[in-house]
GROMACS .gro file of C-alpha atoms in nm:
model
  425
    1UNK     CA    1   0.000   0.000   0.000
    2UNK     CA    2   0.121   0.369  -0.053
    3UNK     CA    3   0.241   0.530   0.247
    4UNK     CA    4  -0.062   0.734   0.452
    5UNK     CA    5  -0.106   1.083   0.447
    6UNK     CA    6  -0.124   1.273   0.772
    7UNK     CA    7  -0.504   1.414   0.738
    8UNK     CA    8  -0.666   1.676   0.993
    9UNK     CA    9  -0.619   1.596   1.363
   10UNK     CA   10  -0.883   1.361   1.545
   11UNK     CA   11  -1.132   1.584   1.728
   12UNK     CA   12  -1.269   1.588   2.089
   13UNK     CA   13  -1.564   1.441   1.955
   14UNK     CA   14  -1.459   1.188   1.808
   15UNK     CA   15  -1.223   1.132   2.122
   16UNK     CA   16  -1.569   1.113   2.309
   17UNK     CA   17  -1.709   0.788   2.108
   18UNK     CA   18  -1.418   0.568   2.243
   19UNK     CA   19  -1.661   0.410   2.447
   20UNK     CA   20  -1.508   0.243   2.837
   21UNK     CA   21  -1.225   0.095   2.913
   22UNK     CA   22  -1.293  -0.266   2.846
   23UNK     CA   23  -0.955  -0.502   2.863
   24UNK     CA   24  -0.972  -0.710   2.529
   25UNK     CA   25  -0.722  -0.940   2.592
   26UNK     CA   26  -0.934  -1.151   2.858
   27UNK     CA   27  -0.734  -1.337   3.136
   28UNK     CA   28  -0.417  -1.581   3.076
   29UNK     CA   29  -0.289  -1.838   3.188
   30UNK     CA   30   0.051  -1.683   3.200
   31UNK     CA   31   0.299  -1.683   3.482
   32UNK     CA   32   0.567  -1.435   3.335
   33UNK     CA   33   0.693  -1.197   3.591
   34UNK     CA   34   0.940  -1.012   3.369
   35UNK     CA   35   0.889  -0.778   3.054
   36UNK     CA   36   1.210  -0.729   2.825
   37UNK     CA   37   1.154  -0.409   2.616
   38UNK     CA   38   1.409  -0.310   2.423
   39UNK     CA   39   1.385   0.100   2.271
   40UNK     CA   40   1.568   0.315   2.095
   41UNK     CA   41   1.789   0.590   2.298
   42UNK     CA   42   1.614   0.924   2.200
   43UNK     CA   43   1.878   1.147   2.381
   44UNK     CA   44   2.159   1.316   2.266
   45UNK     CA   45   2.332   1.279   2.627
   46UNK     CA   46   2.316   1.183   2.967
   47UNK     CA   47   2.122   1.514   3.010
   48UNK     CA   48   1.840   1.351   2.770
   49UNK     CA   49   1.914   0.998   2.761
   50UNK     CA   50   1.601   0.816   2.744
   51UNK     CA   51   1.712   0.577   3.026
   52UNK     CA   52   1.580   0.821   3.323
   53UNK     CA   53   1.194   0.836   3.180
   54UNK     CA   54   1.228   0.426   3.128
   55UNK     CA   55   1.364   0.417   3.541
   56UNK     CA   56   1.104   0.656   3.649
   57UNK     CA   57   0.803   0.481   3.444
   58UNK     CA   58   0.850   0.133   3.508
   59UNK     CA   59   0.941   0.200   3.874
   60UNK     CA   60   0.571   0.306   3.879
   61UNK     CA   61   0.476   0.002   3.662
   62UNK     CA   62   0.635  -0.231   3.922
   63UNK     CA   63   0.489  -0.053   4.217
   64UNK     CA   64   0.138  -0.045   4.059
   65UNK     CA   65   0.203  -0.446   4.023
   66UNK     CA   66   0.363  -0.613   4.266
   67UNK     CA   67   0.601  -0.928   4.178
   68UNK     CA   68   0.638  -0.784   3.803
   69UNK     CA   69   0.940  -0.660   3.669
   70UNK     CA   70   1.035  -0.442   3.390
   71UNK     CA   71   1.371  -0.526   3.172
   72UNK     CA   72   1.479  -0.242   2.974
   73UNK     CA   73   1.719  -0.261   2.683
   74UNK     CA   74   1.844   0.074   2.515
   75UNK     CA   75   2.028   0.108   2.148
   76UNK     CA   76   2.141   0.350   1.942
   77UNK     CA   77   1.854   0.453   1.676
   78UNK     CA   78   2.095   0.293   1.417
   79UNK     CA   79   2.125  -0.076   1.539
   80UNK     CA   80   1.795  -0.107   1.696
   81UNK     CA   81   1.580  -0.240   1.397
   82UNK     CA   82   1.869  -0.497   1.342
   83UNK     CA   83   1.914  -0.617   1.658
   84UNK     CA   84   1.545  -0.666   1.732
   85UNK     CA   85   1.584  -0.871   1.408
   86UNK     CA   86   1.848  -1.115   1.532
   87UNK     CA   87   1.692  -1.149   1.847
   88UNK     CA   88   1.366  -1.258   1.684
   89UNK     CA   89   1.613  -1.442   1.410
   90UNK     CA   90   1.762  -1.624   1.700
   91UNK     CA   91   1.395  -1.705   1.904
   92UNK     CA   92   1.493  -1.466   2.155
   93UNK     CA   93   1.207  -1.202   2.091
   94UNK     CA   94   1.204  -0.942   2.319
   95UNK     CA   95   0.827  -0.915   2.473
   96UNK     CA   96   0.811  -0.553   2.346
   97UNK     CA   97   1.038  -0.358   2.081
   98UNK     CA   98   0.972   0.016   2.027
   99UNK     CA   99   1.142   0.041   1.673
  100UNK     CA  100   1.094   0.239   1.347
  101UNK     CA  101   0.878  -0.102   1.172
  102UNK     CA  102   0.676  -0.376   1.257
  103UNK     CA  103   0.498  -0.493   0.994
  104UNK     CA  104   0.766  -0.768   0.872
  105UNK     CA  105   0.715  -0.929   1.201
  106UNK     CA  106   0.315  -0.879   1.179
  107UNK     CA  107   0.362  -1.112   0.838
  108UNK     CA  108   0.511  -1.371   1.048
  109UNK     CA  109   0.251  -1.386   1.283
  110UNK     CA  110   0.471  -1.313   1.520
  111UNK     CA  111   0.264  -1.012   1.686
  112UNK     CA  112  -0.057  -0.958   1.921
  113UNK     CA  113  -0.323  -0.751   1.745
  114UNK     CA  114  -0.381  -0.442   1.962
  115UNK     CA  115  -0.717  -0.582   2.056
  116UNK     CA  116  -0.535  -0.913   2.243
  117UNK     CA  117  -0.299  -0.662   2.435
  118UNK     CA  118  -0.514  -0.350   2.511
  119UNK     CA  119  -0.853  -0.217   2.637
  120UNK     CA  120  -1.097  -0.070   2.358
  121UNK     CA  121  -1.066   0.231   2.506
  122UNK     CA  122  -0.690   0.242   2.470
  123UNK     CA  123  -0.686   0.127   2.116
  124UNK     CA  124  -0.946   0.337   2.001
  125UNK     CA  125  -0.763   0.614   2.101
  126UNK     CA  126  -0.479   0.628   1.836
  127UNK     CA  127  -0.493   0.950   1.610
  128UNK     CA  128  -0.678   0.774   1.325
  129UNK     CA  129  -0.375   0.868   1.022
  130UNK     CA  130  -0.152   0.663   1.273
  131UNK     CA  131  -0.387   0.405   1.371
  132UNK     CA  132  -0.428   0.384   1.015
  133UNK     CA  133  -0.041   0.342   0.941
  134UNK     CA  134  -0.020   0.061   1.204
  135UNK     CA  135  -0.236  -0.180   1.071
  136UNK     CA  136  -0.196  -0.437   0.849
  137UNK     CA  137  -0.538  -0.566   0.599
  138UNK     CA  138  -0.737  -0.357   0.917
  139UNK     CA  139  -0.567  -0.500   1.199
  140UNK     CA  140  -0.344  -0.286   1.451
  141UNK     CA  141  -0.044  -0.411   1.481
  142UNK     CA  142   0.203  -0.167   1.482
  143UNK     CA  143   0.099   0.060   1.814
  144UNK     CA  144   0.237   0.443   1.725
  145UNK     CA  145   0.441   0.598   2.019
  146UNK     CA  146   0.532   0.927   1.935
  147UNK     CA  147   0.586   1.142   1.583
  148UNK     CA  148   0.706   1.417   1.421
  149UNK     CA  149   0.755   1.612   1.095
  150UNK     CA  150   1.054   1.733   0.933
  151UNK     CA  151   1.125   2.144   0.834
  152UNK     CA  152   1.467   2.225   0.711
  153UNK     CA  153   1.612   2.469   0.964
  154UNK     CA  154   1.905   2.736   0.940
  155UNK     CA  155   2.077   2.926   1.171
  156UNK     CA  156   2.001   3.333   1.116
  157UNK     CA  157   2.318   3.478   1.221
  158UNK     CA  158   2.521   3.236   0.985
  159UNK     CA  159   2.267   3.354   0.742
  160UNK     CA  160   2.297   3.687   0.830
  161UNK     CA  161   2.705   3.707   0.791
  162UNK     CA  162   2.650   3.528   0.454
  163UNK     CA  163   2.371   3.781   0.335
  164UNK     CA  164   2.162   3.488   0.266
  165UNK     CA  165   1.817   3.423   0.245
  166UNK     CA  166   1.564   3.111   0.331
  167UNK     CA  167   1.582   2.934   0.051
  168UNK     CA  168   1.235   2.825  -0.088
  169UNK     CA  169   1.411   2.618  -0.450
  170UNK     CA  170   1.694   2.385  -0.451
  171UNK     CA  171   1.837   2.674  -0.645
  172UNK     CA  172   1.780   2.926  -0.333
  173UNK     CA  173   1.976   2.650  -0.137
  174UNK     CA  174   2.242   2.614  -0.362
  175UNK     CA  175   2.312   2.999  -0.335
  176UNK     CA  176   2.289   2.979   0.020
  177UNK     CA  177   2.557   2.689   0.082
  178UNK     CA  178   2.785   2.913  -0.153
  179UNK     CA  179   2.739   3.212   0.040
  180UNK     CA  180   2.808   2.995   0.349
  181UNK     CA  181   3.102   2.864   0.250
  182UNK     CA  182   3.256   3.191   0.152
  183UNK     CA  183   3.193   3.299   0.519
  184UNK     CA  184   3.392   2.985   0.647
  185UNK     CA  185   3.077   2.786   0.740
  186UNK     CA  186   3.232   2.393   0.841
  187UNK     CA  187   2.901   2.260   0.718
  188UNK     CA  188   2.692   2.452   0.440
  189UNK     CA  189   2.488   2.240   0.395
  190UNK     CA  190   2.460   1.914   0.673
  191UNK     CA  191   2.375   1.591   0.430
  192UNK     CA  192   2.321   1.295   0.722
  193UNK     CA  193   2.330   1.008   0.442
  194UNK     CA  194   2.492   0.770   0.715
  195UNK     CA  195   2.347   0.449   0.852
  196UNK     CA  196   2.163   0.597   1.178
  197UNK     CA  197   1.867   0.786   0.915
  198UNK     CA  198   1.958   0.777   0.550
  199UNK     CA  199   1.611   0.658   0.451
  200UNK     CA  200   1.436   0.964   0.632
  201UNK     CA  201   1.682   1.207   0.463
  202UNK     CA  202   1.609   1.069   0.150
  203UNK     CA  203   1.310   1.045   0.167
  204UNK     CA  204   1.278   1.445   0.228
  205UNK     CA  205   1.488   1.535  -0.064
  206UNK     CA  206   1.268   1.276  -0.256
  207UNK     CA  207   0.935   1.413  -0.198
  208UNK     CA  208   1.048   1.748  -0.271
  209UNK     CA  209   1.106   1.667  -0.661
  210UNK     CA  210   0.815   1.506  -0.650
  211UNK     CA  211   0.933   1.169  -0.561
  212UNK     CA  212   0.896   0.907  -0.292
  213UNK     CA  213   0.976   0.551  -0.243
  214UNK     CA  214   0.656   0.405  -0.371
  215UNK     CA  215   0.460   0.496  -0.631
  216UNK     CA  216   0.045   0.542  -0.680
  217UNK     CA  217  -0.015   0.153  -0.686
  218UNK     CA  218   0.212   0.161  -0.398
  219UNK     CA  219   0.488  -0.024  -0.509
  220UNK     CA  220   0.793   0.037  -0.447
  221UNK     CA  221   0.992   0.292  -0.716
  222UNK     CA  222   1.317   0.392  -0.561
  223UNK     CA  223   1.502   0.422  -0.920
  224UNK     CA  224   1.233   0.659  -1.022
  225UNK     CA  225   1.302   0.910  -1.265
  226UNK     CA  226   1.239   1.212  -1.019
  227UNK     CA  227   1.444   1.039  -0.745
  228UNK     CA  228   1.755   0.988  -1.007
  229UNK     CA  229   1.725   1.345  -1.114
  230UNK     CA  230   1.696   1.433  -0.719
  231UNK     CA  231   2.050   1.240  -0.633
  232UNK     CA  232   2.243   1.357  -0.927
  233UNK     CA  233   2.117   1.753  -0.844
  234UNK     CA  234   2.270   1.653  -0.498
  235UNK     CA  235   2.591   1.513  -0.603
  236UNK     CA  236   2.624   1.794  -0.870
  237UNK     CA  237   2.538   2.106  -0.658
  238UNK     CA  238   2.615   2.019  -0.349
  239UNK     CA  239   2.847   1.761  -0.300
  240UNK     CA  240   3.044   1.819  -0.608
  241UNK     CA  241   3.126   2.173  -0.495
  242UNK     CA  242   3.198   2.070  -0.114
  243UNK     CA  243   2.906   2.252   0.005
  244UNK     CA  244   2.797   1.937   0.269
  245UNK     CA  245   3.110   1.940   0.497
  246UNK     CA  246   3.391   1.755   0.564
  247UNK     CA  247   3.221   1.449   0.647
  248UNK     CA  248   3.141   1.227   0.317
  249UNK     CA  249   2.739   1.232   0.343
  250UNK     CA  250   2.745   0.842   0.347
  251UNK     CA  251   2.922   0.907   0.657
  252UNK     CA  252   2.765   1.155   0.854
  253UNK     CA  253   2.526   1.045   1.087
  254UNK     CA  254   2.186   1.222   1.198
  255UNK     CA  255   2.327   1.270   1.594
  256UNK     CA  256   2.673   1.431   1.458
  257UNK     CA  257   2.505   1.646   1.246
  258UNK     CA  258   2.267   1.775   1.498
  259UNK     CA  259   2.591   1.854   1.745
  260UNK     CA  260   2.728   2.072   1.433
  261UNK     CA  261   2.405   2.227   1.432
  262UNK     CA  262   2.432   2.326   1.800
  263UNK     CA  263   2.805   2.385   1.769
  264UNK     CA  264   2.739   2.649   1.571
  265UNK     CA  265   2.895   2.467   1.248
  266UNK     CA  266   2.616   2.424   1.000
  267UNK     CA  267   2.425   2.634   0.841
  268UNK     CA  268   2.116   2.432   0.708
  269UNK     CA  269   1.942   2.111   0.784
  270UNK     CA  270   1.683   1.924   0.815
  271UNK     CA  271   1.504   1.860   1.182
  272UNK     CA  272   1.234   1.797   1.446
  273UNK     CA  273   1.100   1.971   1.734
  274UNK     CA  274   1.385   1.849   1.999
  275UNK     CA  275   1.692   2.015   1.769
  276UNK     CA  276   1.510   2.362   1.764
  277UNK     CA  277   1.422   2.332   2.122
  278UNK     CA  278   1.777   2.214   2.202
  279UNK     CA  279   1.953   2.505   1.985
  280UNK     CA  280   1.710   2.808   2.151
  281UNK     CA  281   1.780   2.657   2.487
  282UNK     CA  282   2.152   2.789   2.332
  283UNK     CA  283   2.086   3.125   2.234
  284UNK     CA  284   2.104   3.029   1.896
  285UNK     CA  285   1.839   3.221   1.636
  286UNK     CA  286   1.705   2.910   1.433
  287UNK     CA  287   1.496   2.974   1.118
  288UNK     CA  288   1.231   2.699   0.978
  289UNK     CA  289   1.113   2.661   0.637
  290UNK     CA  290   0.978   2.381   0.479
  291UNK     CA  291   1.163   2.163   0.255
  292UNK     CA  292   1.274   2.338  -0.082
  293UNK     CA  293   1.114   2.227  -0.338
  294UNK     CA  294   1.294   2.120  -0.687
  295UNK     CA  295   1.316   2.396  -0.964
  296UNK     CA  296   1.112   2.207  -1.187
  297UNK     CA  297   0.803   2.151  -0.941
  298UNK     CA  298   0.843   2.584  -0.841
  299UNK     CA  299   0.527   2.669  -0.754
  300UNK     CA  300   0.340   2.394  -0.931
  301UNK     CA  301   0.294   2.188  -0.647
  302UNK     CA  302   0.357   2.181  -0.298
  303UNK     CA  303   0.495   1.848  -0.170
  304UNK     CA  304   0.401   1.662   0.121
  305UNK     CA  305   0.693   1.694   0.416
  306UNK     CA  306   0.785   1.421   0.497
  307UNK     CA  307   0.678   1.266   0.835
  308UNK     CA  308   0.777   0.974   1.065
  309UNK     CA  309   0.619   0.769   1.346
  310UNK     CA  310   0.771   0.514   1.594
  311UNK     CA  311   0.612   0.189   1.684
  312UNK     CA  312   0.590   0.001   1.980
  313UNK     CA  313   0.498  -0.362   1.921
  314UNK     CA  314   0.428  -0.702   2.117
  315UNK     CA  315   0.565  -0.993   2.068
  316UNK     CA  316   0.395  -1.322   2.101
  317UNK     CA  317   0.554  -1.537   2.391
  318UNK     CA  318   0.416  -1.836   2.600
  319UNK     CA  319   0.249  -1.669   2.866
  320UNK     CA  320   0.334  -1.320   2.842
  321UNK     CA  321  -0.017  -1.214   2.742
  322UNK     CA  322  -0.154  -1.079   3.072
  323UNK     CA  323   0.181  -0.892   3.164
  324UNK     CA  324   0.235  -0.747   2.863
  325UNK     CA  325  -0.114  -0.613   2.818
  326UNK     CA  326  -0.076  -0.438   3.161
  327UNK     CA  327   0.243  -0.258   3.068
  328UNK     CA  328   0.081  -0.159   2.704
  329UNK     CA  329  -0.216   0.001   2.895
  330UNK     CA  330  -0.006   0.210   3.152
  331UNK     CA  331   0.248   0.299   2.888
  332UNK     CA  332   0.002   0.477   2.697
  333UNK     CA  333  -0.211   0.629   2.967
  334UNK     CA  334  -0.182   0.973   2.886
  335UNK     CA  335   0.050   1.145   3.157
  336UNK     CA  336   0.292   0.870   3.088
  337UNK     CA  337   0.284   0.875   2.698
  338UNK     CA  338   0.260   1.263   2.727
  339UNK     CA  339   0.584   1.318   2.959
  340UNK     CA  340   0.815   1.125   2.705
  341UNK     CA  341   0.655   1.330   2.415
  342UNK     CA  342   0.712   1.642   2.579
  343UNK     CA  343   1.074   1.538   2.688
  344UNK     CA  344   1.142   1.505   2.332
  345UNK     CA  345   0.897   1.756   2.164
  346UNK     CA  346   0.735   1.482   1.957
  347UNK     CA  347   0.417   1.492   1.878
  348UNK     CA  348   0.204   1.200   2.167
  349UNK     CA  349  -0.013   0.961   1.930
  350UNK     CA  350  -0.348   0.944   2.103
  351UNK     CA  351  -0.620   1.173   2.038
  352UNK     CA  352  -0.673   1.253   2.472
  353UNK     CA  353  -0.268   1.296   2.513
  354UNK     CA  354  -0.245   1.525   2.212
  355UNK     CA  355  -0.548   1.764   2.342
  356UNK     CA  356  -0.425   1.700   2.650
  357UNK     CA  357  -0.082   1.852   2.584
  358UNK     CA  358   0.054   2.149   2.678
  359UNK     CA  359   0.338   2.140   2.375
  360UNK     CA  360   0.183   2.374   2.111
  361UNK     CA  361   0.066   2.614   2.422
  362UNK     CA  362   0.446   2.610   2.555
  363UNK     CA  363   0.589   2.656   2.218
  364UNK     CA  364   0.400   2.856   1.951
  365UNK     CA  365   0.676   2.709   1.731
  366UNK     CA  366   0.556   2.343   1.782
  367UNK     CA  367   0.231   2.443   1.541
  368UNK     CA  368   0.427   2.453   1.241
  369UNK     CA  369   0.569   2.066   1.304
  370UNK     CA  370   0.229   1.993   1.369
  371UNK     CA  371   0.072   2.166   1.048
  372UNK     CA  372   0.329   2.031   0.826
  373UNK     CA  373   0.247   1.642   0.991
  374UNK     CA  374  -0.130   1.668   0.934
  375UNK     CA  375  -0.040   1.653   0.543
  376UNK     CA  376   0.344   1.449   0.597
  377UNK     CA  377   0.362   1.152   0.397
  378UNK     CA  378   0.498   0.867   0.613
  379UNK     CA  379   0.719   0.559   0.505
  380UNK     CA  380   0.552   0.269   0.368
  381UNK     CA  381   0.575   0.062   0.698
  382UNK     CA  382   0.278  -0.126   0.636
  383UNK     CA  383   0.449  -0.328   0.385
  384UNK     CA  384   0.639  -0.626   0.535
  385UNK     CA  385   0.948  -0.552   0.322
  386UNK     CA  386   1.035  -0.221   0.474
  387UNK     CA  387   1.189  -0.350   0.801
  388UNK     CA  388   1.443  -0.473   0.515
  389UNK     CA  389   1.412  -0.232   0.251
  390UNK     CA  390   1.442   0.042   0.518
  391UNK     CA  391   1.742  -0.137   0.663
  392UNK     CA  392   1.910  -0.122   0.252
  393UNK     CA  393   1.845   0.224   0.225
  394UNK     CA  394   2.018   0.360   0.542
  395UNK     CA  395   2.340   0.149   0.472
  396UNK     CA  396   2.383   0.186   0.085
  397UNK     CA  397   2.182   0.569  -0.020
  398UNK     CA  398   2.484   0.753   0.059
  399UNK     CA  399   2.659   0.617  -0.192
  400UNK     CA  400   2.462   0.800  -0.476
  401UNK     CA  401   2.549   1.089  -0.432
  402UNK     CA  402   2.987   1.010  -0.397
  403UNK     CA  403   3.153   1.158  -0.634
  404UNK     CA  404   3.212   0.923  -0.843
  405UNK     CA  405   2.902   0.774  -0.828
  406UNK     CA  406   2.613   0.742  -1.069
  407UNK     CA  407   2.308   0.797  -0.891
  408UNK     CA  408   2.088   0.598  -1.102
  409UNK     CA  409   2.286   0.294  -1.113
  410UNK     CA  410   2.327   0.330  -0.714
  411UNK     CA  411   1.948   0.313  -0.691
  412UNK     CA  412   1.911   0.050  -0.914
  413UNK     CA  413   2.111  -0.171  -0.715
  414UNK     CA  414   1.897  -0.031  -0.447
  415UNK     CA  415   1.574  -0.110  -0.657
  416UNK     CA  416   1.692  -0.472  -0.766
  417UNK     CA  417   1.774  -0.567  -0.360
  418UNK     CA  418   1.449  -0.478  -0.253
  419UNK     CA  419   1.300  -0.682  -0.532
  420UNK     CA  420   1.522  -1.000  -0.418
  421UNK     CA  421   1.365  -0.906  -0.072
  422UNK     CA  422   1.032  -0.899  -0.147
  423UNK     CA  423   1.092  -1.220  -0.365
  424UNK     CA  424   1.227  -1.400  -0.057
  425UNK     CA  425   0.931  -1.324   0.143
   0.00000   0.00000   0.00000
């Protein structure tokens, strides 16, 4: 299927048809005691490592249910969709994964439906686009977490020095990064084309020639004309001319080139809510624009941006029914689901948490993420193939744009291993 479209936010109204909290998953027989999660690490530091909201929550958990326990397994947001995979590879599923795909392991049968693990109130609380995202043939599999949408950001007094101006064209961008680099800017232009989020990257500079990775029967079409012609503009104007840094884009990871950002040492990229709340918590003066679009699209269209949800899971395991439907309900009551949203400045992904939340109030800023998310264009996660697919983009997309690369043959290769993929499945 194509990937969703954000639409317009559930109401209050619709909030107020969820009906009461009924638990769906009926009793078990089980006897587990102790629930492995393993998550990604959100932070950027041991100021905002995820690992304090994990301590404080399940603490509570464990309090609120005596004799259970609450494992907790951080990774890096580069190796956690591949070592979820070898633990469910080597039967050693964890009983819940928060990850950026699920529906690979929904094919395998592998997964509780939302309806065996939480109340109907619970799962008929999911902001409908998401809820929508997460299920497979109209099954819920894939439970969102938290989301966001991408605006390309630059920092105003580089701009400033430079005499530049927000670019709204790949052109206007182009004429920015030169008059950053003639001011001494380290990083133009930061391209993160390295393993950690090359696919979400991508996918941004995609969509704004008109692009994507599927196409309208929803197949995939990663060699697509427009995303050839996108790569090759990249490599030509921007790479080309050194315009992206020192770091080879196939290199340079999301994380490193948020520090840059908040060093000081770039002056354009892409981001979410936490970098801009992280760099004005500097000082800094951050501008946000959406994405530029190609100069053959100009004003003829405005693209979708391009935006991305996380997904908590559960995996099936002799008797872990019961405990893992307890921990699924408290993890998304809403003060719970709507402290780690707001520790991050991600967008919570239940209709009560998100008119619940404070965020937009807080930060007038946060409206724009959540305008441009209402009409984002997600990744096709409800295709079984991404968790794979996804996994070949991050490691192998930098490479189109090298130097000595052509871009079309890189995606090709691309194109022809996600075929093999979806053949092996």
């Amino acid at each position: 299927m194509r990937p969703r479209l954000f639409g317009t936010t559930a109401s209050v109204a619709a909030f107020g048809l969820l009906g009461s909290a009924m638990t769906a998953c009926g009793s078990s027989e089980s006897a587990a005691t102790t629930l492995r999660l393993v998550a990604p690490e959100y932070g950027t530091g041991p100021a905002t490592g995820s690992k304090a909201y994990w301590d404080k929550l399940t603490a509570a958990f464990t309090a609120a249910h005596p004799g259970k326990k609450v494992e907790v397994t951080l990774r890096p947001w580069a190796d956690v969709d591949r070592e979820v995979t070898r633990m469910v590879q080597e039967d050693d599923a964890p009983d819940v994964a928060l990850m950026g795909a699920y529906s690979d392991f929904a094919a395998q049968g592998r997964l509780y439906a939302a309806s065996e693990v939480m109340s109907v109130r619970a799962e008929a609380n999911f902001l409908r686009p998401l809820a929508d995202a997460g299920s497979v043939d109209g099954t819920l599999y894939g439970l969102p977490f938290v989301a966001s949408s991408r605006l390309l950001f630059y920092n105003e007094k580089l701009f400033d020095e430079a005499g530049a101006k927000p670019p709204k064209t790949w052109s206007d961008l182009k004429d920015a990064a030169e008059a950053l680099k003639k001011e001494g800017v380290l990083y133009p232009y930061a391209l993160p084309l390295g393993p950690e989020e090359a696919h979400a990257e991508a996918l941004i500079w995609e969509l704004s020639n008109g692009g994507g990775y599927t196409d309208d029967s929803g197949g995939y079409n990663i060699a697509s004309e427009q995303n050839a012609e996108t790569f090759l503009w990249i490599k030509n104007n921007l790479v080309t001319p050194a315009l992206t840094g020192p770091i080879p884009p196939a290199e340079l990871n999301r994380q490193d080139a948020f520090a840059a950002f908040l060093r000081g040492d770039v002056g354009m990229v892409n981001g979410y809510p936490s970098l801009l709340h992280e760099a004005r918590a500097k000082g800094m003066k951050v501008g946000t624009v959406r994405m530029p679009v190609s100069d053959t699209l100009g004003d003829q269209k405005t693209p979708p941006a391009a935006g991305v949800a996380d997904w908590m899971m559960a995996f099936k395991q002799d008797g872990n029914r019961e405990l893992v439907s307890s921990f699924l309900n408290f993890v998304y009551e809403d003060k719970n689901l709507s402290e780690f949203a707001g520790r991050y400045h991600l967008l919570p992904s239940t209709v009560s948490a998100t008119e619940a939340s404070q965020y937009a109030a807080a930060d007038p800023s946060a409206e724009q993420f959540l305008t441009a998310l209402r009409g984002a264009e997600l990744y096709p996660v409800d295709e079984p193939s991404w968790l794979q697919v996804s996994d070949t983009i991050k490691r192998n997309i930098g490479k189109a744009v090298a130097p000595s690369a052509d871009p079309k043959a890189v995606l090709e290769q691309i194109a022809q291993q996600t075929r093999d993929i979806a053949q092996q499945r």
